[in-house]
Tab-separated table of C-alpha atoms and ligand atoms in Angstrom:
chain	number	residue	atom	x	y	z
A	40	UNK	CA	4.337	11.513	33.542
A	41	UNK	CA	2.120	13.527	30.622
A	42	UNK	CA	1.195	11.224	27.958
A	43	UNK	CA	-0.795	13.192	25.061
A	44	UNK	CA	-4.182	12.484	26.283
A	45	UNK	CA	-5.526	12.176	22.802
A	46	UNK	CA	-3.129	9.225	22.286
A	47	UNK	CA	-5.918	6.994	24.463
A	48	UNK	CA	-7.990	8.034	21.271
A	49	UNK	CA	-5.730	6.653	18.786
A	50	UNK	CA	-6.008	3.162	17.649
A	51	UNK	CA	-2.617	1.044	18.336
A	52	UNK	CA	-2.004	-1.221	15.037
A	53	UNK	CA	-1.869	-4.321	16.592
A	54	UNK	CA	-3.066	-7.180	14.050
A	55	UNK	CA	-3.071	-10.339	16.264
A	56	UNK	CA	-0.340	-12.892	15.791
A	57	UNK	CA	-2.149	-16.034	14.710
A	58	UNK	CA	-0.356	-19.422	15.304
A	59	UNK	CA	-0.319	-22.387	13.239
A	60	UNK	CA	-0.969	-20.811	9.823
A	61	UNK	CA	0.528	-22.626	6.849
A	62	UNK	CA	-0.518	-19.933	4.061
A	63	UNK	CA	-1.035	-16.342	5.529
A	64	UNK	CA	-2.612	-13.945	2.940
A	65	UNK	CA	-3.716	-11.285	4.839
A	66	UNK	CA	-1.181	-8.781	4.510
A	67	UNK	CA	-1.139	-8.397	0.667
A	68	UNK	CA	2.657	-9.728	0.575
A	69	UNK	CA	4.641	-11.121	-2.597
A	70	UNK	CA	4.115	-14.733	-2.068
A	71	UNK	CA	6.413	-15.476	-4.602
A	72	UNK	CA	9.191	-14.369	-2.592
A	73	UNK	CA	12.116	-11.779	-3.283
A	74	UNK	CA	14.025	-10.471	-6.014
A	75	UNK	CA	17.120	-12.968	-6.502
A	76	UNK	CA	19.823	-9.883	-6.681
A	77	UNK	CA	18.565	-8.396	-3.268
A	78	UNK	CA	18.938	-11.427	-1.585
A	79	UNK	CA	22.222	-12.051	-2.916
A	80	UNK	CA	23.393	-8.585	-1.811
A	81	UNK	CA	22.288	-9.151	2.036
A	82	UNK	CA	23.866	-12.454	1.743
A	83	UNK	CA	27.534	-10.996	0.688
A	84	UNK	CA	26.619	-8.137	3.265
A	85	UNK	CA	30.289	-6.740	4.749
A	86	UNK	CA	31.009	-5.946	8.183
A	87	UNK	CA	31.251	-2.303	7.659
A	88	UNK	CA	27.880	-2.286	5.844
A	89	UNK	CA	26.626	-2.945	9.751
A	90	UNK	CA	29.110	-1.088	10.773
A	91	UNK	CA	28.805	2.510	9.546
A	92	UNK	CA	25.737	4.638	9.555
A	93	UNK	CA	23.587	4.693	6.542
A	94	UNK	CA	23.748	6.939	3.699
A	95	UNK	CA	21.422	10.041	5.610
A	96	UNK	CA	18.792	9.834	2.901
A	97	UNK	CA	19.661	6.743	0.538
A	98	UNK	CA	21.220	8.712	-1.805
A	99	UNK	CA	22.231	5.688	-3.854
A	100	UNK	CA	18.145	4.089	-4.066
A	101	UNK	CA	16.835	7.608	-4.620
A	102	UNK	CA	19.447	7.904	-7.700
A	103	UNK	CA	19.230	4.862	-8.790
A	104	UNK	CA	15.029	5.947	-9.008
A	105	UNK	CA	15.505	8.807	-10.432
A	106	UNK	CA	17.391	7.925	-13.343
A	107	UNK	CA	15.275	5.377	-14.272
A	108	UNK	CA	11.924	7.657	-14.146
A	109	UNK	CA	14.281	10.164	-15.767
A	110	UNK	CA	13.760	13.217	-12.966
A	111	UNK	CA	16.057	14.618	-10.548
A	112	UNK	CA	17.153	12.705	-7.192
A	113	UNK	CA	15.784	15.833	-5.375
A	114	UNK	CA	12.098	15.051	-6.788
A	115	UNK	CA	12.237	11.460	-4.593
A	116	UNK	CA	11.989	10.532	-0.610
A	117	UNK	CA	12.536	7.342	0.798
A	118	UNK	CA	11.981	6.034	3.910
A	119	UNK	CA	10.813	2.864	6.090
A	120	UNK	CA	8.628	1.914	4.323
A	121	UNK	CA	6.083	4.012	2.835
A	122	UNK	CA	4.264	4.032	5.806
A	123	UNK	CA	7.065	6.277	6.940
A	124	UNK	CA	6.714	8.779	3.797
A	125	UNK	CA	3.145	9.214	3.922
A	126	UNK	CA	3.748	9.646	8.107
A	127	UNK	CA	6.264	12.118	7.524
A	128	UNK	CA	4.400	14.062	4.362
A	129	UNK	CA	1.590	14.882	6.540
A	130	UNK	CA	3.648	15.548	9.394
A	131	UNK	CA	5.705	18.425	6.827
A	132	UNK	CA	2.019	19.934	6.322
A	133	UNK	CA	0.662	19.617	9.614
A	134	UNK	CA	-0.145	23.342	9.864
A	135	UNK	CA	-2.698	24.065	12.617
A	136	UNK	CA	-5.888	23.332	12.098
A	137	UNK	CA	-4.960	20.900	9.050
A	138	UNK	CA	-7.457	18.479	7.352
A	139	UNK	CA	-6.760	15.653	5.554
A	140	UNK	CA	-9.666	13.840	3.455
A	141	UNK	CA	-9.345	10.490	2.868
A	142	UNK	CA	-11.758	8.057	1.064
A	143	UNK	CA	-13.549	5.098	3.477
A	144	UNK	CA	-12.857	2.758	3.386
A	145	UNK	CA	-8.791	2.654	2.255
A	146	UNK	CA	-5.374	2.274	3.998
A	147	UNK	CA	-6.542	2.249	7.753
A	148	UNK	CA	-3.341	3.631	8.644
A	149	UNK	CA	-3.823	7.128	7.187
A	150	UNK	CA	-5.962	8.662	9.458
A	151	UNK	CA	-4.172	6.993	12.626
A	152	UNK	CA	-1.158	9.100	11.042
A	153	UNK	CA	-2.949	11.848	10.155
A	154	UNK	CA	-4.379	12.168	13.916
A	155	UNK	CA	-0.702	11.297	15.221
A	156	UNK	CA	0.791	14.542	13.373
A	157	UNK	CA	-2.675	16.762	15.010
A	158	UNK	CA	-4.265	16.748	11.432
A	159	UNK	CA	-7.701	16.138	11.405
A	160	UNK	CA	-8.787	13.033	9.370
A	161	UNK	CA	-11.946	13.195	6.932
A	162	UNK	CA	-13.407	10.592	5.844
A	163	UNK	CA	-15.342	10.444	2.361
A	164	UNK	CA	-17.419	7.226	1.819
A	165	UNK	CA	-16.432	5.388	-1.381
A	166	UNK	CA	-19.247	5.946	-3.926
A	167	UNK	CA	-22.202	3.496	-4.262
A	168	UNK	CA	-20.726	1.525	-7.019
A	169	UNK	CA	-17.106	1.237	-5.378
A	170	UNK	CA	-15.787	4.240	-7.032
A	171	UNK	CA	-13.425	6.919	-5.378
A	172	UNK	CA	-15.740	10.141	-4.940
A	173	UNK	CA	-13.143	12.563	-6.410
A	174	UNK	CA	-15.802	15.244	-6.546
A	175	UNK	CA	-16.301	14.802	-2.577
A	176	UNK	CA	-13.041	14.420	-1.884
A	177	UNK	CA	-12.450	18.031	-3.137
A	178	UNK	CA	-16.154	19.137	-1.480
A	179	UNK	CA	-13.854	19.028	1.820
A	180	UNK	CA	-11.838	21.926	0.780
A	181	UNK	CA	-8.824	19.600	2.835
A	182	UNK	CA	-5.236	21.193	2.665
A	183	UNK	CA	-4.262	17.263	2.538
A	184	UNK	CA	-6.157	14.628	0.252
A	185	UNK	CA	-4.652	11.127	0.128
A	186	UNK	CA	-6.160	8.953	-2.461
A	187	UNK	CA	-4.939	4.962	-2.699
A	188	UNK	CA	-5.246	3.390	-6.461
A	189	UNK	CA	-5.560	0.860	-6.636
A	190	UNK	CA	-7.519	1.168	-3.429
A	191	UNK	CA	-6.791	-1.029	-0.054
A	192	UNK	CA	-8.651	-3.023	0.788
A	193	UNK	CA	-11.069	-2.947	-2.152
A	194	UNK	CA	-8.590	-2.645	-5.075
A	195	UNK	CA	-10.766	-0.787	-6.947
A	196	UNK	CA	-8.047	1.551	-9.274
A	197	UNK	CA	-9.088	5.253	-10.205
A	198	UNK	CA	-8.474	5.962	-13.835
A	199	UNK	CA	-5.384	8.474	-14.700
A	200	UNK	CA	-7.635	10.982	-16.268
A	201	UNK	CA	-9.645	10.869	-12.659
A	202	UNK	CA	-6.876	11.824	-10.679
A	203	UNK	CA	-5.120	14.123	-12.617
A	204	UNK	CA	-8.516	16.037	-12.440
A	205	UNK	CA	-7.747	16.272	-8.469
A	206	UNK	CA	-4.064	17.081	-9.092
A	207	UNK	CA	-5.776	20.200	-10.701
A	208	UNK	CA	-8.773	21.148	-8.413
A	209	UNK	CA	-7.207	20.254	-5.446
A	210	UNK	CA	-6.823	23.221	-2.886
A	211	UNK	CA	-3.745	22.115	-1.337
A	212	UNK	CA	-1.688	19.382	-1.310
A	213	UNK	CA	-2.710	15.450	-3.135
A	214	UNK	CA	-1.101	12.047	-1.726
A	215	UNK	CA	-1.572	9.180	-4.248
A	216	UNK	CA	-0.472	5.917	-2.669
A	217	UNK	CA	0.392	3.860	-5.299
A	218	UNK	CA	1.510	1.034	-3.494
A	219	UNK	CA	-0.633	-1.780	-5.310
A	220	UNK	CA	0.693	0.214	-9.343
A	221	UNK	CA	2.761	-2.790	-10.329
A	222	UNK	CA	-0.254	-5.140	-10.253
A	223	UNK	CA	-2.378	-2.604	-12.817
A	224	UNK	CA	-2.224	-1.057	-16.070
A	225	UNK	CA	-4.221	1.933	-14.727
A	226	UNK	CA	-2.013	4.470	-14.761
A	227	UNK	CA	1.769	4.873	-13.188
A	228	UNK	CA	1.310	8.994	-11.977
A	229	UNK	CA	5.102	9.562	-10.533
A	230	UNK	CA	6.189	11.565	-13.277
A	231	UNK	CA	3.212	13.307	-13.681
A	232	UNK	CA	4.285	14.038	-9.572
A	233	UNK	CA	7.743	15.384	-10.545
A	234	UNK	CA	6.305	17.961	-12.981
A	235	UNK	CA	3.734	19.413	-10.213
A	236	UNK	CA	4.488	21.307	-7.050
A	237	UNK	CA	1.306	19.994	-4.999
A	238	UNK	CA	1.490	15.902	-5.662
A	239	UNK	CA	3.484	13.579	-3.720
A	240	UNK	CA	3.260	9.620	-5.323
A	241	UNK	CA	4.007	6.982	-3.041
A	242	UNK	CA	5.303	3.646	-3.878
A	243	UNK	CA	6.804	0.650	-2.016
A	244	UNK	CA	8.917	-2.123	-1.974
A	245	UNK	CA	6.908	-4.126	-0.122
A	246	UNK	CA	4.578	-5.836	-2.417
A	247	UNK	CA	5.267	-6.106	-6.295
A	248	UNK	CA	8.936	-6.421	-5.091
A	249	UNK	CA	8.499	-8.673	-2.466
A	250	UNK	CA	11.045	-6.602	0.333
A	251	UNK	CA	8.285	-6.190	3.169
A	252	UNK	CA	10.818	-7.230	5.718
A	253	UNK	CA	13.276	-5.056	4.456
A	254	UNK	CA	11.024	-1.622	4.903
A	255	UNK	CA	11.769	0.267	1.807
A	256	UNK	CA	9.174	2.770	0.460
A	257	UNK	CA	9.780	5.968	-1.550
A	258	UNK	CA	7.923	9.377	-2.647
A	259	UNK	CA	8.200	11.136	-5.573
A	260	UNK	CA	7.233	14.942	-6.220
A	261	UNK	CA	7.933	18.414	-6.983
A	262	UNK	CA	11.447	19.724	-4.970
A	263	UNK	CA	10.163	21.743	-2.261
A	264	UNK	CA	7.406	19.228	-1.429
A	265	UNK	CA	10.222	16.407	-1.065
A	266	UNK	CA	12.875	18.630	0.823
A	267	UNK	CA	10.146	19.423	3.421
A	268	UNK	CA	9.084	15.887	3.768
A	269	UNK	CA	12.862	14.869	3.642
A	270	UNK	CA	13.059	17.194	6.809
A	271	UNK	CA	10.042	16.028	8.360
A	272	UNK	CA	10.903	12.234	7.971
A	273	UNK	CA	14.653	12.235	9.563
A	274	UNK	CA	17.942	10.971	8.747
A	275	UNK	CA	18.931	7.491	8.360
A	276	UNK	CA	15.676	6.139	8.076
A	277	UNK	CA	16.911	3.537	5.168
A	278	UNK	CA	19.006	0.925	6.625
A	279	UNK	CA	22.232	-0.076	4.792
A	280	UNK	CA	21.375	-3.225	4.086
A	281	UNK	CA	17.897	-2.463	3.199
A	282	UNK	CA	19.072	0.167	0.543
A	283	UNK	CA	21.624	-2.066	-1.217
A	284	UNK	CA	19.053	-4.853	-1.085
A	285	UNK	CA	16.518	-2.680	-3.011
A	286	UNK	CA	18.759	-0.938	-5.165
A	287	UNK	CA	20.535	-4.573	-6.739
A	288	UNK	CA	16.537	-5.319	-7.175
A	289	UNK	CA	16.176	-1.944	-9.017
A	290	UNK	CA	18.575	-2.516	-10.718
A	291	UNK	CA	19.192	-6.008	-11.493
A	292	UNK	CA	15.553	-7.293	-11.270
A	293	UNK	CA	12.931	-5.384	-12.919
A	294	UNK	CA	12.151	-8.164	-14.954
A	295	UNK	CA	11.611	-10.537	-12.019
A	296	UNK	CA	9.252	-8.141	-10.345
A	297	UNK	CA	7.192	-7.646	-13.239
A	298	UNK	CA	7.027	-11.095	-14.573
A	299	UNK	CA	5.503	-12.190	-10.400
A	300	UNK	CA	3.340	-9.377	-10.919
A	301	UNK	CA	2.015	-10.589	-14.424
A	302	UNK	CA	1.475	-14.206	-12.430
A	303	UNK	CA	-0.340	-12.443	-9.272
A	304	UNK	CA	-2.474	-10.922	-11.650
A	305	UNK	CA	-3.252	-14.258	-13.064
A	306	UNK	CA	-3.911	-16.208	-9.771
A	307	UNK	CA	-5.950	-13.185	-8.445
A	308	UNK	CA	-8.012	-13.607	-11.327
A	309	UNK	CA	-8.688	-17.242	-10.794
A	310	UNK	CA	-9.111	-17.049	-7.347
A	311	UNK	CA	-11.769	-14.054	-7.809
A	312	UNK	CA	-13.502	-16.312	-10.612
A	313	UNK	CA	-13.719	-19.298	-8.032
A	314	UNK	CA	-15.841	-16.742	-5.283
A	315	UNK	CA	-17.924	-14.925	-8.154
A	316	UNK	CA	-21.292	-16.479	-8.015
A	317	UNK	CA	-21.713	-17.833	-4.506
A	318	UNK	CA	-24.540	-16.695	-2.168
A	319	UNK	CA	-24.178	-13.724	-0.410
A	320	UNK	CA	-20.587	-12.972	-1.612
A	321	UNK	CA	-19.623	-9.971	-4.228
A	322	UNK	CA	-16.580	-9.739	-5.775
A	323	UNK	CA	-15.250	-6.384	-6.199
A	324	UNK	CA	-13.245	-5.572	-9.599
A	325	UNK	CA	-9.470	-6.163	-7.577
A	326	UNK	CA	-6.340	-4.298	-9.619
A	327	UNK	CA	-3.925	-5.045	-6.352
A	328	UNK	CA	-2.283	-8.541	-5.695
A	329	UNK	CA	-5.236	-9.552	-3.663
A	330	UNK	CA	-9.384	-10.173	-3.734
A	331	UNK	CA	-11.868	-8.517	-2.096
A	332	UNK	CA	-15.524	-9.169	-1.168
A	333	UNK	CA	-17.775	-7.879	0.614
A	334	UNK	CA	-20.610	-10.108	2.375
A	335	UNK	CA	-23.736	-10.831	3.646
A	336	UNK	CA	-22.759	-12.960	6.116
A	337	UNK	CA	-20.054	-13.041	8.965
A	338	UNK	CA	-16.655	-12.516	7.592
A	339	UNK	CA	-15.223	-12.754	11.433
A	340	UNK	CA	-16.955	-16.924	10.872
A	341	UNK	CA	-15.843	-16.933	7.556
A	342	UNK	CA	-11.801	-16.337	8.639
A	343	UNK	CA	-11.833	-18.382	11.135
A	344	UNK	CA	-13.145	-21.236	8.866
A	345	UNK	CA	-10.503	-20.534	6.698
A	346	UNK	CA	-8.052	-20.503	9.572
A	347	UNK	CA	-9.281	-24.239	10.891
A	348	UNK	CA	-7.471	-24.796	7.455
A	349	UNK	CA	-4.467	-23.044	8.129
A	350	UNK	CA	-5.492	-19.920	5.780
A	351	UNK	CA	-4.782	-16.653	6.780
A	352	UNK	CA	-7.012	-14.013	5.282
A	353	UNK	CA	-8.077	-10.834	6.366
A	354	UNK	CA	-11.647	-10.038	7.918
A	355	UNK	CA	-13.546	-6.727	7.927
A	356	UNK	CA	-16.213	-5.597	10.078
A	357	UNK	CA	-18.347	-2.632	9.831
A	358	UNK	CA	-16.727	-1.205	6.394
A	359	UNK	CA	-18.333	2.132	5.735
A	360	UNK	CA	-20.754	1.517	2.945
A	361	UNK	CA	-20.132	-2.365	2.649
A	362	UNK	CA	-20.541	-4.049	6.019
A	363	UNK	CA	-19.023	-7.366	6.873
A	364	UNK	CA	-15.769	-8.396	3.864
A	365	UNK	CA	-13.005	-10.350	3.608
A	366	UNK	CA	-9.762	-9.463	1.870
A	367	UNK	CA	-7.270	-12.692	0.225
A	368	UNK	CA	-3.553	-12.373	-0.806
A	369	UNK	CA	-2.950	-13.861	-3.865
A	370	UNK	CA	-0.562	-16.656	-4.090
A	371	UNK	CA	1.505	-18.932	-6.259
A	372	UNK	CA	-0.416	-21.841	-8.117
A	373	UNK	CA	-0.528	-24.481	-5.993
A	374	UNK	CA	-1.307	-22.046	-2.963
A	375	UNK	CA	-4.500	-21.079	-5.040
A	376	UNK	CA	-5.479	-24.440	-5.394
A	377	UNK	CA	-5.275	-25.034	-1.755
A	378	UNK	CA	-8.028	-21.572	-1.182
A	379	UNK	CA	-10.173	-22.466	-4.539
A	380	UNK	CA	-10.469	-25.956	-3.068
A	381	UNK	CA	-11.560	-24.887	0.502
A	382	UNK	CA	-13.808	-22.844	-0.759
A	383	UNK	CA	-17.112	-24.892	-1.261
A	384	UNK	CA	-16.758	-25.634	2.736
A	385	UNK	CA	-15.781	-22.361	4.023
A	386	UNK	CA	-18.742	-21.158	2.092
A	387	UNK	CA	-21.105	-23.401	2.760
B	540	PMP	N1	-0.059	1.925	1.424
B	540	PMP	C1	-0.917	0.924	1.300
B	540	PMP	C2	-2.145	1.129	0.495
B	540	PMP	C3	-0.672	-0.302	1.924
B	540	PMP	O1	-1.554	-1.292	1.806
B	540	PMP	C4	0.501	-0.455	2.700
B	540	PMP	C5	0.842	-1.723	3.430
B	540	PMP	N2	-0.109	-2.604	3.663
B	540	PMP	C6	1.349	0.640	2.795
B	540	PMP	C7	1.052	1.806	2.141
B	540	PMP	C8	2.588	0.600	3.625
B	540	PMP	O2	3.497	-0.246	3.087
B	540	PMP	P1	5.031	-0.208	3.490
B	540	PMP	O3	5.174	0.652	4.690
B	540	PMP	O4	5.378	-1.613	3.707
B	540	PMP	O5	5.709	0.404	2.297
């Protein structure tokens, strides 16, 4: 047997299964649950939807996209989950020798892909005031930059002006993860994708639309870029069910998704308002559906505190730049409550 020895290198993503937790907000999920037309369309689900192989490249999601951000069905990629388009994207430009610069911290996931595919990840510290360092993200000279706005896990966003100054310096290729968009007014850049040849904008249907378990995420860019990511990714990487599901959302509930993303906005405000001000805790300026801080103190202590209370949040160690932080889901209203009022003893 000849496993790739560099694979011992390679983190596995393996986020431990915690028992017993009655609100779990560490994985940045819709908490208000999922668009009523999707679940109506796995629940009238026919035999030969199971039956039959997919449509090879959700034909019927990536039109239903493209007409309503008015490009061609050739400009947009979907896959299983976005994690699966940005996987295959940098697989497509894997050339040898490839770089890809990423900022640090962001989605932890990029460079276990990017290392994965034999690209070389680079990581560019976040500037001192949270910022994305566009200018030394481009200082790398990387075929590959991927850039996450609003950023995960600090959910910081990157004005529009920002990046479209890196779609235009960039030497090669520029992944924008917008994956957190729907929760911000910042900027929506998938159009601005379609018109250039070296952009590819990710979204999913994971958060905002509340389909994690269905694994739906999508790119959208200039032709070529798509067709060689298309080939990269693989056929039949959208389920059946999974692609009606999201395209009756699409279709049918636009208004739902953006009315729960109005209220997560709302109850990640509050929540971010109840944590300003106590000792040793900063509050970072969230656009995403969740909070982060960063800390002076253990954040390993401070989850499991919250966990004694059946609170799942997310703990960071060793953050490039920031140390020990903590990372909260936002939730409905009564969920808030429960974390604003636990608050005063998990931070005492
Ligand atoms: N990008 C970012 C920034 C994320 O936080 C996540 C999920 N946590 C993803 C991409 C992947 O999401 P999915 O594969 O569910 O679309």
């Amino acid at each position: 047997m000849s496993i790739r020895a560099d694979l011992a290198q390679i983190p596995l993503y393996a986020p431990p299964t915690l028992e017993g937790l009655s609100l779990d907000l560490r994985d940045n999920v819709n908490l208000w649950g999922a668009p009523p037309s999707a679940l109506a369309s796995l629940q009238s689900a026919s035999a030969a939807l199971l039956r039959d192989y997919p449509r090879v490249s959700a034909s019927a999601l990536t039109s239903a996209l493209a007409t309503q951000l008015d490009i061609a069905p050739a400009q947009i990629v979907a896959g299983c989950g976005s994690d699966d388009v940005l996987d295959a994207c940098i697989r497509a430009l894997a050339t040898d020798g490839a770089t890809l610069a990423h900022a640090d911290p962001s989605f932890s996931m990029v460079p276990t892909f990017a290392r994965l595919n034999r690209v070389t990840p680079i990581a560019v510290p976040l500037r001192a005031d949270g910022a994305m360092d566009i200018d030394g993200l481009l200082a790398t000279r990387a075929p590959i930059i991927y850039v996450c706005s609003p950023n995960n896990p600090t959910g910081t966003a990157t004005s529009r002006a920002e990046l479209l100054r890196l779609f235009d310096e960039a030497p090669g290729i520029v992944v924008l993860d917008e994956a957190y968009a729907e929760f911000t007014d910042a900027h929506d850049l998938r159009r601005a994708a379609a018109e250039r040849e070296n952009v590819l904008v990710t979204r999913t249907f994971s958060k905002a639309w509340g389909l994690a378990g269905l694994r739906v995420g999508y790119g959208v860019g200039g032709v070529d870029l798509v067709a060689a990511v298309t080939k990269a990714r693989g056929p039949y990487k959208v389920n059946a069910a999974a692609e009606a599901a999201a395209t009756a959302a699409l279709t049918h509930d636009e208004a739902w998704m953006r009315d729960v993303a109005q209220q997560t906005r709302i109850q990640r405000d509050r929540l971010a308002a109840a944590l300003r001000g106590r000792v040793g805790v900063s509050v970072w300026a969230s656009e995403g559906n969740f909070v982060f801080v960063s800390l002076q103190r253990s954040a390993v202590e401070l989850a499991a505190r919250f966990r004694t209370r059946g609170i799942g949040v997310r703990a960071f160690t060793g953050l490039t730049g920031i140390g020990d932080a903590l990372r909260i889901g936002a939730a409905r209203p009564a969920e808030t409550d429960r974390v604003i009022a636990a608050l005063d003893e998990v931070f005492a």
